[in-house]
XYZ file of C-alpha atoms in Angstrom:
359
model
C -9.850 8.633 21.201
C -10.819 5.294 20.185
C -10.411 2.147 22.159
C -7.271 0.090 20.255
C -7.001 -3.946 19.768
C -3.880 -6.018 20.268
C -2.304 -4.893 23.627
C -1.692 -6.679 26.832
C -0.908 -5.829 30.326
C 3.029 -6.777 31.358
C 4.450 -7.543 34.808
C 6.564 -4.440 35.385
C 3.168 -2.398 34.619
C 3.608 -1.262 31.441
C 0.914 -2.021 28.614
C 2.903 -4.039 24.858
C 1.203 -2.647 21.994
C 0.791 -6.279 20.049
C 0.016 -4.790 16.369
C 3.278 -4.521 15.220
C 6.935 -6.400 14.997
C 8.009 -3.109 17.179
C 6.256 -4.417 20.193
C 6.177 -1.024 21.741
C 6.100 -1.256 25.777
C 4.581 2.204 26.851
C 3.908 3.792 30.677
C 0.865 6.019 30.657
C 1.083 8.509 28.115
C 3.409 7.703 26.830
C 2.924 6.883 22.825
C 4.127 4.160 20.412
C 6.684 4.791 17.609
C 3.966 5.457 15.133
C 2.772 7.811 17.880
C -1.285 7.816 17.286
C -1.323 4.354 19.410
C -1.264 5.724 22.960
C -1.377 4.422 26.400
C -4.409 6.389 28.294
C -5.164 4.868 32.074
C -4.529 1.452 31.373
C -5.887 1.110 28.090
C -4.293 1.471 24.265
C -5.900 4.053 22.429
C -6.138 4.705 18.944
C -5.546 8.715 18.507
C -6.490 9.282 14.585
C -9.673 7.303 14.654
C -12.212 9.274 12.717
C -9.595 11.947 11.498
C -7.771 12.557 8.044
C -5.460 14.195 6.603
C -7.524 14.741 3.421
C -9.518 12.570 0.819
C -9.205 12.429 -2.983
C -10.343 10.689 -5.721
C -7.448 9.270 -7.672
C -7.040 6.904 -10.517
C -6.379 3.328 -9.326
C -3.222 2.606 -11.732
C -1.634 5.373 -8.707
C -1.689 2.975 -5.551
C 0.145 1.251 -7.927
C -2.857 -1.273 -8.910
C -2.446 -2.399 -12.708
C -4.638 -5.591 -12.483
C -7.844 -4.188 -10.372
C -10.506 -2.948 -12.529
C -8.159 -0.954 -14.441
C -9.460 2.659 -15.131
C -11.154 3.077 -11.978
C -11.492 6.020 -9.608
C -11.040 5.059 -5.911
C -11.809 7.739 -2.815
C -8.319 7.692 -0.745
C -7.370 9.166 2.430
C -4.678 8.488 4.898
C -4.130 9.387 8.815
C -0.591 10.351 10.555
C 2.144 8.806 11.807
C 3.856 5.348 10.966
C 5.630 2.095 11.984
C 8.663 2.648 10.053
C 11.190 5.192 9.707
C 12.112 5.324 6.256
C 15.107 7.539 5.112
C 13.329 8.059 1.830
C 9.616 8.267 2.943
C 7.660 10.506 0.258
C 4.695 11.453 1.947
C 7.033 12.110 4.888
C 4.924 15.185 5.281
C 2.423 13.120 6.577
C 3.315 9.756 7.840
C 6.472 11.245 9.984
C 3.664 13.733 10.866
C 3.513 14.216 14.765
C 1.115 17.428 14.256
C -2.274 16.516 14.864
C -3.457 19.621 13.599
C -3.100 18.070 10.276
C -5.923 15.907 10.590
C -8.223 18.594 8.742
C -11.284 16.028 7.455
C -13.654 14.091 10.120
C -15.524 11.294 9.021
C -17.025 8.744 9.898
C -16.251 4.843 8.630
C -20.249 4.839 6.870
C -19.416 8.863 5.364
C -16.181 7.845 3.634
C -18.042 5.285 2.300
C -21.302 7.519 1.035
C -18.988 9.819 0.012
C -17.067 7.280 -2.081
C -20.139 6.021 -3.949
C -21.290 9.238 -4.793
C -18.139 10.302 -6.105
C -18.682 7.226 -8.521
C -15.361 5.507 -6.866
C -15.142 1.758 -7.233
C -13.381 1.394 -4.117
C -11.579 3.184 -0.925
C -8.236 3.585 -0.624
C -6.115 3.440 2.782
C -2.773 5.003 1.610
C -0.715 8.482 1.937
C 0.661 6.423 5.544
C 0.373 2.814 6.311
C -3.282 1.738 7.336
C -1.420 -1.086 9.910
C -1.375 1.224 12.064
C -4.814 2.881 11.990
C -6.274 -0.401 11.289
C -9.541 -0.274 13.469
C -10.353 2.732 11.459
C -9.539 1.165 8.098
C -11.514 -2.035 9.480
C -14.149 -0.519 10.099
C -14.153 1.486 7.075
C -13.748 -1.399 4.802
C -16.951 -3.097 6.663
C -19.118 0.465 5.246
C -17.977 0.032 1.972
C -18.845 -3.751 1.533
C -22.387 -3.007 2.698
C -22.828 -0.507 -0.072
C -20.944 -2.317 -2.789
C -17.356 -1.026 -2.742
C -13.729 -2.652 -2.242
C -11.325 -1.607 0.333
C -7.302 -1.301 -0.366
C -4.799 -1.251 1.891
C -1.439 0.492 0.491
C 1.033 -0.821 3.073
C 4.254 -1.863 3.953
C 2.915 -5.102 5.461
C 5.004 -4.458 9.083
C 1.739 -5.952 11.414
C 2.155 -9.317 13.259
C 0.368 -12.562 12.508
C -3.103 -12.255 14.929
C -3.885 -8.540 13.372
C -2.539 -9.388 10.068
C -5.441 -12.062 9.732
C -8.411 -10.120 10.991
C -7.041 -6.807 9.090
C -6.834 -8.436 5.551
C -10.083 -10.145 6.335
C -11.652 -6.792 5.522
C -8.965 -5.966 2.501
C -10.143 -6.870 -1.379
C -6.797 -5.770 -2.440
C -3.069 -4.925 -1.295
C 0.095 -2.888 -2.855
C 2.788 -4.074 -0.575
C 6.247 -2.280 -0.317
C 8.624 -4.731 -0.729
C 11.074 -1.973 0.099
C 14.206 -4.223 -0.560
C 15.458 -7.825 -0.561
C 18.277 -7.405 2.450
C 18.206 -7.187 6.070
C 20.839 -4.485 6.181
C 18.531 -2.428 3.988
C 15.602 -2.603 5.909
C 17.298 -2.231 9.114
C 19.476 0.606 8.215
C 17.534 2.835 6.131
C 13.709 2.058 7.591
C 14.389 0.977 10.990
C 12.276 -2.398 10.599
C 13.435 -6.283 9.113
C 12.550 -7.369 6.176
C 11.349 -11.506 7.329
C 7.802 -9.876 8.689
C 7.461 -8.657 5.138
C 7.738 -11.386 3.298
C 5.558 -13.651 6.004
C 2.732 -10.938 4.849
C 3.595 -11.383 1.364
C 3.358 -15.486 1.713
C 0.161 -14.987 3.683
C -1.596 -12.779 1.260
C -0.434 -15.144 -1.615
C -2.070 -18.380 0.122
C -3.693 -17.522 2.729
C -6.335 -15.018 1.277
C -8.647 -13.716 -1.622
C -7.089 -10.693 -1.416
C -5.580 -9.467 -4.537
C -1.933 -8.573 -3.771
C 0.360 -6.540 -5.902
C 4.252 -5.528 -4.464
C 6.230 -2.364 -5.439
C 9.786 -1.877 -4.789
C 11.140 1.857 -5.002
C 14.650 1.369 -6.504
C 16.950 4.007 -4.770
C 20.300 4.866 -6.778
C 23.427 2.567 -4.963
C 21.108 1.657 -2.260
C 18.814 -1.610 -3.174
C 19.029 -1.608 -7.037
C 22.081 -3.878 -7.592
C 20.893 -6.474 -10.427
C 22.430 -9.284 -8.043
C 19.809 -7.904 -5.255
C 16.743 -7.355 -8.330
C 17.535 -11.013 -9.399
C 17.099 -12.258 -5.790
C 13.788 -10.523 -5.082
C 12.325 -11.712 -8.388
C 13.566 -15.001 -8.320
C 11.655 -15.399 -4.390
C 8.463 -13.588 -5.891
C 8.409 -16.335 -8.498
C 9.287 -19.555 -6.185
C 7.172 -18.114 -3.144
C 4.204 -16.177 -4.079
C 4.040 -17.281 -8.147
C 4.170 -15.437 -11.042
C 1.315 -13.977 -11.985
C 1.678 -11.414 -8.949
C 2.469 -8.195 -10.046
C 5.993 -6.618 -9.606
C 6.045 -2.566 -9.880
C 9.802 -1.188 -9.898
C 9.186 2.892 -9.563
C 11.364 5.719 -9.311
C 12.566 7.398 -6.795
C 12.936 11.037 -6.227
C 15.479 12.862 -3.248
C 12.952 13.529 -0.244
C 13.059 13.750 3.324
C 15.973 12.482 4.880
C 17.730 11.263 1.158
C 17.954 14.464 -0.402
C 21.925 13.603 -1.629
C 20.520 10.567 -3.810
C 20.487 11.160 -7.245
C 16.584 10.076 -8.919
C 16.032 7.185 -10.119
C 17.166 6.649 -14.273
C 14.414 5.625 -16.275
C 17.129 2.681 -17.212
C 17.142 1.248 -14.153
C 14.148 0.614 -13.826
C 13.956 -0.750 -17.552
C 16.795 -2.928 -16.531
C 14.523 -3.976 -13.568
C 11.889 -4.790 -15.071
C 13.791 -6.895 -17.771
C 15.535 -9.138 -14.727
C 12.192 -9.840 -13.276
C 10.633 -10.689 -16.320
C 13.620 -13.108 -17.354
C 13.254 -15.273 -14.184
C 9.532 -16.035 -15.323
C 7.303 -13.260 -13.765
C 4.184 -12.453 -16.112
C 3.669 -8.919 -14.855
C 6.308 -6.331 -14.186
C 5.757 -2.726 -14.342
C 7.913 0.465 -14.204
C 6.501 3.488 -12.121
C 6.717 7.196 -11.892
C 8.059 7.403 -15.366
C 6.597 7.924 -18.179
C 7.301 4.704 -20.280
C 4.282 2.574 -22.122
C 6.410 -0.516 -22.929
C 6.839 -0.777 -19.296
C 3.481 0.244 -18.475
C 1.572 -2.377 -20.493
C 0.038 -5.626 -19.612
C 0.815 -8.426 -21.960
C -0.629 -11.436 -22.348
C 1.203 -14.178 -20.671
C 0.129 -16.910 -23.321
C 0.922 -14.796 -26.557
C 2.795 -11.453 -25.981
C 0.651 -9.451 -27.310
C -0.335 -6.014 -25.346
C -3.768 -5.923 -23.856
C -3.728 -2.844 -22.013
C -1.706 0.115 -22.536
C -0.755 2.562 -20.146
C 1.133 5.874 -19.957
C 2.048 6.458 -16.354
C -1.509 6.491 -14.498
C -3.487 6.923 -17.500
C -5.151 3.530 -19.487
C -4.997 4.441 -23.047
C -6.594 1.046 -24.085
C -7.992 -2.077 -22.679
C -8.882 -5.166 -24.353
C -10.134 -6.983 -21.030
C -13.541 -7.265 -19.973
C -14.844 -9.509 -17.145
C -14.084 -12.835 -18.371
C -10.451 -11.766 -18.226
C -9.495 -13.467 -21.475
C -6.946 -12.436 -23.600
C -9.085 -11.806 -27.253
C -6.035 -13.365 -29.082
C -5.061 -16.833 -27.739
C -7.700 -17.183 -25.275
C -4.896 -16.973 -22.268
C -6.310 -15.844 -18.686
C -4.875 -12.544 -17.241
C -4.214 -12.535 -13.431
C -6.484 -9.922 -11.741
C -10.037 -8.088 -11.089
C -11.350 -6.928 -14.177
C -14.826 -5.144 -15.865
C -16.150 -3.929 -18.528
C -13.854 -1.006 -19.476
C -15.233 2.321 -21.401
C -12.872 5.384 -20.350
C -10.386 5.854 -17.390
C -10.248 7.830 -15.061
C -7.077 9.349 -16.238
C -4.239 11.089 -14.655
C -6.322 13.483 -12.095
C -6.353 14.240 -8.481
C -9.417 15.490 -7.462
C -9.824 16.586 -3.695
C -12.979 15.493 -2.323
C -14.028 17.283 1.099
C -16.377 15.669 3.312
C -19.364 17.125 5.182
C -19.390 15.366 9.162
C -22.642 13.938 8.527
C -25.223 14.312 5.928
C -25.036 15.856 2.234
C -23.150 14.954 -0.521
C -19.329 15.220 -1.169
């Protein structure tokens, strides 16, 4: 058990975990509602520091990141437990996880990162369930893998107050944020949380930071993808955060507690994509379909496609560093390198030794 940040004592004797808008008030022993934050004595605790449940090298273009050094392999892992309660979660296997037998792989913060450079990742991943909540781990982690050269990414749902949201994203290059929907009775009824704390992470990212930010939206069938609802979110990603910030729309598929939605049709998320772009956003992907139109990046001064894609995999790129489109000279919003193969579609488990060796 590690020792956890952001708590303070109350009157009545009870400890208020301060990480997250849930503001958990706990007697000892007793756990928050992401349940690896615990009360011990009169301490917080984190429970999952130095535990995973599993490391893999995947391509990048799967956290969704289309405008980080595109065709790169990136080491990720995730914990257990989380600060939402989404109807749809799909790695509900994991992040609704109370099991801590699940947490197979140890590792320390400087061994992820060995193990990520030796794999020949470019970066480290914090993803599978949100890294707010394991944050001292992912912190730390992220600190490792800027001594030897790597990036850190946070795959989150942004859900973390103001005073850990500044010295978390200190450590992040990069962030996918779940923009989950564009209405309070969405968030409230179907992932137990609010959406305003979301977009304050989204406007702080966007201006308060270097870190690159990217947002996905799952669009669930009769749920959040009403075009009146898509033309609001795009329209405040536009006016609020600008448009070269990448929009993903991606498909959802009946899991966990929303097994009697239908998936998502690869229209929808065409139509999506279309609404977005038509209120002035240069970047808008579709996800979890195949679908290269909506894959691609185009150039934002000329049209024409500089890198193609076919669901994870890069078939082409035309960037290098400078970031230039070859054409009309345009600059593309993003990280970017010099580009010789991707990484492709594969998963590749990666087990880690507790100290010592390679992966």
């Amino acid at each position: 058990m590690h020792p956890a940040r952001w708590w303070h004592r109350l009157d009545d004797g009870r400890i208020q975990c301060d990480l997250c808008p849930r503001d958990c008030r706990l007697h000892d022993g007793q756990r928050g509602m992401c349940f690896v934050r615990q009360r011990v004595g009169d301490a917080m605790v984190l429970t999952t520091y130095g535990r995973s449940s599993g490391f893999c090298l995947d391509p990048i273009e799967k956290k969704p990141l289309n405008h980080f050094f595109p065709g790169s392999s990136v080491l990720s892992f995730g914990t257990a437990g989380c600060n939402l309660a989404c109807k749809f979660c799909q790695n509900w296997d994991i992040s609704k996880s109370r099991e801590m037998d699940r947490l197979m792989d140890a590792a320390s913060p400087q061994r992820i990162a060995q193990a990520a450079r030796a794999s020949g990742a470019a970066s480290v991943a914090f993803t599978y369930n949100d890294p707010v909540i394991f944050a001292e781990y992912a912190m730390d982690t992220a600190d490792a893998c800027h001594a030897l050269g790597l990036y850190s990414v946070a795959v989150t749902a942004g859900y973390i107050h103001a005073q850990p949201r500044r010295e978390f994203y200190a450590r992040m290059d990069v962030a996918n944020v779940d923009l989950k929907g564009f209405t309070e009775s969405f968030y409230f009824q179907q992932t137990g949380g609010h959406l305003a704390p979301v977009l304050d992470t989204l406007q702080y990212l966007r201006h308060e930071t270097a870190c690159w930010l990217e947002i996905t939206t799952l669009l669930i069938p009769g749920l959040n993808d009403d075009a009146s609802e898509i033309e609001a979110l795009s329209r405040w990603v536009a006016s609020e955060l600008g448009p070269d910030v990448p929009l993903h729309f991606t498909a959802f598929h009946p899991d966990y507690k929303m097994l009697d939605r239908p998936p998502t049709p690869p229209a929808t998320l065409q139509r999506a994509r279309a609404i977005a772009l038509a209120n002035g956003l240069h970047y808008v992907y579709t996800g979890n379909v195949h679908d290269v139109e909506g894959g691609t990046t185009y150039c934002p001064g000329c049209g024409e496609p500089l890198i193609r894609r076919d669901w994870y995999e890069v078939l082409e790129c035309a960037l290098d560093a400078r970031a230039s489109c070859p054409h009309c000279g345009a600059r593309v919003a993003g990280c970017f390198g010099a580009f010789s193969r991707g990484f492709g579609r594969r998963r590749i488990p990666v087990r880690l030794e507790a100290a010592g060796g390679e992966p």
